[in-house]
Amino acid sequence: MASLRFRRDPCGFICLLLTYFSVFYADYVVIQYVVIPAYSESVWCSLHGVVFNLILLLLLACHAKAVFSDPGMVPLPETAIDFSDLRSQSRMNERGCEGWTVCSRCETYRPPRAHHCRVCQRCIRRMDHHCPWINNCVGELNQKYFIQFLFYTGLASLYSMVLVVSAWVWRIRSEREGAAEGDGEEEEAPSKHLIVAHYIILLVESVLFGVFVMVIFYDQLVSIITDETPLEQMKNRLMKDRPSSSSQHQPHTHTHTRKPRIPLLREVFGRGSMLLWLLPLHSTPPSAGGISYSALPDYDV
């Protein structure tokens, strides 16, 4: 499914390439121009190299899971569906499909809290948004991997900034000590400018990506603990802004009971140990007690 969406969304494919290029460039600069020159004579060289690459490995694993995992696409019927006798809310409720709606684009029924994505051209269960950086929707089944990707991206950005600043300070001190001892460094001038350029580029990249992903990371956590996706928040604001007189004529919208924060987080990250929340491991989808869309309505074909 993900490979098909590459051709449909060129912007998503470009963002994927930019993501991988930024990750490998950061790894190259940190290892080649930061860790090895500054810490080559101590055990910190190996330690920083292993830890930084482990973070990048988890980042790429979470990103791959977010890209290639099904976000929660509503299955399409194999044959055409007759909506003529099922459009009324009362008839839908009789069939045990309260809160289900009809998607005119997919021409199928969709469960509560599902929305249509114009890029994927499918309805996504508990859709958060379509993210070009993973060339996929963020939905019920891959939101965990997307949040993990944001977390490790922010962690890698912070780690690289600390390493670059420390290496820069070490280089300035080394140059001062070398100047005091009268060592000539004219031959190293070109490489010095190249190293400084790499430092500046990596710092800018780390700051931009770090701030960007941390804002989205915070927004994702807020949407989970408030049990409202951005689309639902926008819809609720629009409903509140409408005059009370006109709202009486609006169709009934599906509401859901909010639960405590920890159960809501477990619905996304899994019901195992919280330490496993940091790993891109498969977790069971919401089941009894959570938001379940396993039952499809009785289609009349």
XYZ file of C-alpha atoms in Angstrom:
301
model
C 0.000 0.000 0.000
C 2.733 2.465 0.890
C 4.597 1.918 -2.378
C 1.474 2.797 -4.335
C 1.117 6.054 -2.449
C 4.627 7.086 -3.489
C 3.422 7.599 -7.055
C 0.244 9.334 -5.974
C 1.966 11.865 -3.721
C 5.265 13.243 -5.060
C 5.488 15.601 -2.065
C 5.508 12.620 0.285
C 8.228 10.877 -1.704
C 10.403 14.021 -1.627
C 9.873 14.348 2.138
C 10.945 10.724 2.595
C 14.160 11.338 0.682
C 14.810 14.523 2.659
C 14.253 12.648 5.918
C 16.725 9.879 5.097
C 19.275 12.342 3.720
C 19.097 14.444 6.905
C 19.513 11.384 9.127
C 22.534 9.998 7.250
C 24.121 13.439 6.953
C 23.793 13.972 10.718
C 25.342 10.561 11.358
C 28.229 11.321 8.975
C 29.025 14.697 10.555
C 28.728 13.463 14.145
C 31.000 10.464 13.593
C 33.503 11.968 11.152
C 33.866 15.534 12.444
C 32.642 15.440 16.040
C 33.127 12.153 17.862
C 36.359 10.881 16.293
C 38.368 14.147 16.443
C 37.173 15.227 19.884
C 36.982 11.902 21.745
C 39.388 9.618 19.857
C 41.662 9.213 22.860
C 38.960 8.203 25.334
C 36.224 5.636 25.782
C 33.660 8.397 25.131
C 34.370 8.042 21.397
C 32.911 4.539 21.254
C 30.167 5.349 23.758
C 28.874 8.415 21.913
C 29.136 6.638 18.569
C 27.165 3.602 19.732
C 24.477 5.596 21.554
C 23.941 8.080 18.710
C 23.699 5.340 16.090
C 21.340 3.350 18.306
C 19.033 6.381 18.489
C 19.180 6.772 14.709
C 18.485 3.059 14.250
C 15.355 3.305 16.410
C 14.382 6.488 14.565
C 14.595 4.755 11.188
C 12.789 1.656 12.463
C 9.901 3.728 13.829
C 9.790 5.762 10.639
C 9.645 2.620 8.489
C 6.844 1.202 10.627
C 4.892 4.464 10.342
C 5.398 4.520 6.568
C 4.526 0.932 5.729
C 1.943 0.149 8.440
C -1.752 0.309 7.711
C -3.016 3.462 9.465
C -6.456 1.897 9.845
C -8.043 1.982 6.413
C -11.746 1.177 6.342
C -12.135 -1.861 4.061
C -14.020 -1.324 0.825
C -16.927 -3.612 -0.060
C -16.341 -6.146 -2.801
C -19.631 -5.239 -4.495
C -21.703 -2.083 -4.767
C -23.758 -1.108 -1.739
C -27.346 0.052 -1.860
C -27.629 3.059 0.450
C -31.264 3.829 -0.382
C -32.813 2.241 2.714
C -29.974 2.844 5.166
C -29.380 6.594 5.063
C -31.688 7.406 7.943
C -30.095 7.430 11.400
C -32.939 5.369 12.857
C -32.390 2.551 10.371
C -28.660 2.570 11.050
C -29.305 2.349 14.803
C -31.615 -0.603 14.291
C -28.757 -2.439 12.632
C -26.436 -1.752 15.558
C -24.408 0.809 13.623
C -24.911 3.897 15.773
C -22.380 6.567 14.869
C -21.572 5.055 11.479
C -21.692 7.391 8.514
C -21.654 7.094 4.752
C -18.591 8.232 2.783
C -19.705 9.497 -0.614
C -16.157 9.270 -2.000
C -15.397 5.701 -0.930
C -19.064 4.766 -1.382
C -19.037 2.706 1.767
C -19.907 2.901 5.430
C -17.298 4.147 7.854
C -17.189 3.593 11.634
C -17.327 6.359 14.240
C -14.375 8.803 14.240
C -13.246 7.736 10.772
C -12.491 10.414 8.171
C -11.693 10.464 4.482
C -8.151 11.335 3.389
C -8.006 13.025 -0.001
C -4.345 11.987 -0.492
C -4.746 8.294 0.342
C -8.266 8.364 -1.147
C -9.520 6.138 1.633
C -11.321 6.508 4.938
C -8.997 6.160 7.944
C -10.110 5.071 11.394
C -9.477 7.738 14.018
C -7.562 9.766 11.454
C -5.245 12.388 12.924
C -3.777 13.903 9.753
C -1.922 13.011 6.572
C 1.807 13.473 7.138
C 4.043 13.927 4.066
C 7.121 13.071 6.176
C 5.922 9.476 6.383
C 3.945 9.621 3.114
C 1.052 8.083 4.985
C -1.866 8.948 7.181
C -1.531 8.985 10.950
C -4.401 6.887 12.205
C -5.510 4.371 14.767
C -3.011 1.648 13.876
C 0.211 3.588 13.221
C -0.023 6.599 15.537
C 2.247 4.803 18.018
C 5.063 4.488 15.466
C 4.621 8.095 14.349
C 4.945 9.400 17.916
C 7.999 7.197 18.498
C 9.538 8.604 15.318
C 8.952 12.142 16.614
C 10.460 11.267 19.987
C 13.669 9.776 18.579
C 14.019 12.599 16.058
C 13.855 15.146 18.859
C 16.269 13.087 20.967
C 18.744 12.764 18.093
C 18.520 16.499 17.399
C 19.221 17.360 21.033
C 22.060 14.840 21.260
C 23.722 16.104 18.080
C 23.510 19.712 19.271
C 25.218 18.811 22.547
C 27.953 16.880 20.737
C 28.569 19.637 18.179
C 28.788 22.371 20.824
C 31.146 20.290 22.986
C 33.342 19.433 19.984
C 33.413 23.075 18.927
C 34.538 24.127 22.403
C 37.201 21.397 22.366
C 38.455 22.564 18.954
C 38.711 26.206 20.101
C 40.691 25.159 23.169
C 43.000 22.980 21.079
C 43.678 25.835 18.662
C 44.511 28.186 21.507
C 46.866 25.669 23.072
C 48.481 25.064 19.675
C 48.904 28.801 19.083
C 50.481 29.203 22.511
C 52.983 26.464 21.684
C 53.754 28.083 18.313
C 52.482 25.227 16.092
C 51.703 26.340 12.550
C 48.235 25.437 11.284
C 48.122 27.177 7.915
C 47.892 23.850 6.063
C 44.762 22.917 8.040
C 42.908 26.148 7.194
C 40.733 24.670 4.383
C 39.698 21.651 6.464
C 38.992 23.943 9.392
C 36.499 25.968 7.351
C 34.884 22.771 6.092
C 34.468 21.457 9.624
C 32.944 24.729 10.818
C 30.547 24.655 7.857
C 29.455 21.116 8.786
C 28.978 22.209 12.392
C 26.778 25.148 11.406
C 24.675 23.109 8.957
C 24.133 20.344 11.495
C 23.218 22.840 14.230
C 20.659 24.531 11.984
C 19.242 21.165 10.938
C 19.033 19.966 14.537
C 17.332 23.119 15.778
C 14.778 23.223 12.948
C 13.876 19.539 13.070
C 14.061 19.394 16.862
C 11.660 22.272 17.451
C 9.361 21.098 14.656
C 8.982 17.515 15.877
C 8.679 18.482 19.550
C 5.730 20.759 18.760
C 4.032 17.939 16.852
C 4.970 15.454 19.590
C 3.284 17.639 22.198
C 0.220 18.047 19.987
C -0.017 14.272 19.515
C 0.104 13.605 23.262
C -2.544 16.266 23.903
C -4.838 14.714 21.288
C -4.456 11.310 22.973
C -5.073 12.365 26.569
C -8.006 14.597 25.538
C -9.340 11.782 23.340
C -9.880 14.160 20.431
C -8.097 14.154 17.100
C -7.343 17.533 15.456
C -10.204 16.914 13.020
C -12.599 16.309 15.899
C -11.348 19.388 17.731
C -11.957 21.519 14.654
C -15.400 20.008 14.160
C -16.347 20.647 17.793
C -15.207 24.264 17.537
C -17.331 24.761 14.435
C -20.336 23.219 16.182
C -19.877 25.546 19.168
C -19.600 28.600 16.932
C -22.889 27.873 15.193
C -26.010 29.627 16.493
C -28.082 27.538 18.865
C -31.155 27.931 16.678
C -29.488 26.412 13.638
C -27.805 23.653 15.644
C -31.209 22.174 16.450
C -31.636 21.274 12.810
C -28.231 19.590 12.522
C -28.041 15.792 12.478
C -26.959 14.025 15.612
C -23.196 13.529 15.789
C -21.536 10.614 17.496
C -20.082 11.321 20.910
C -17.841 9.124 23.015
C -17.143 8.953 26.701
C -13.693 10.125 27.691
C -11.587 7.811 29.775
C -8.602 8.340 32.117
C -5.299 9.322 30.556
C -3.362 6.108 31.186
C -5.973 3.846 29.511
C -6.043 6.250 26.570
C -2.251 6.082 26.267
C -2.344 2.283 26.528
C -4.840 2.146 23.650
C -2.208 3.770 21.446
C 1.086 2.366 22.811
C -0.088 -1.059 23.968
C -1.114 -2.681 27.206
C 2.287 -4.063 28.158
C 5.065 -2.471 30.163
C 5.591 1.255 29.669
C 9.223 0.569 28.775
C 7.964 -1.195 25.652
C 6.294 2.042 24.587
C 9.731 3.205 23.406
C 10.152 0.285 20.990
C 8.476 -0.057 17.570
C 6.824 -3.332 18.512
C 3.435 -4.433 17.270
C 0.676 -3.866 19.793
C -2.824 -5.243 19.722
C -5.433 -2.817 18.351
C -8.127 -1.400 20.646
C -10.448 -4.137 21.819
C -13.190 -4.485 24.394
C -13.300 -1.433 26.590
C -11.603 0.647 23.927
C -12.724 2.035 20.612
C -13.517 -0.969 18.478
C -14.461 -1.026 14.796
C -14.334 -4.765 14.269
C -18.036 -5.135 13.469
C -19.131 -3.930 10.057
C -22.764 -3.042 9.338
C -25.108 -5.416 7.587
C -24.636 -4.395 3.974
C -27.525 -4.726 1.562
C -26.030 -5.589 -1.800
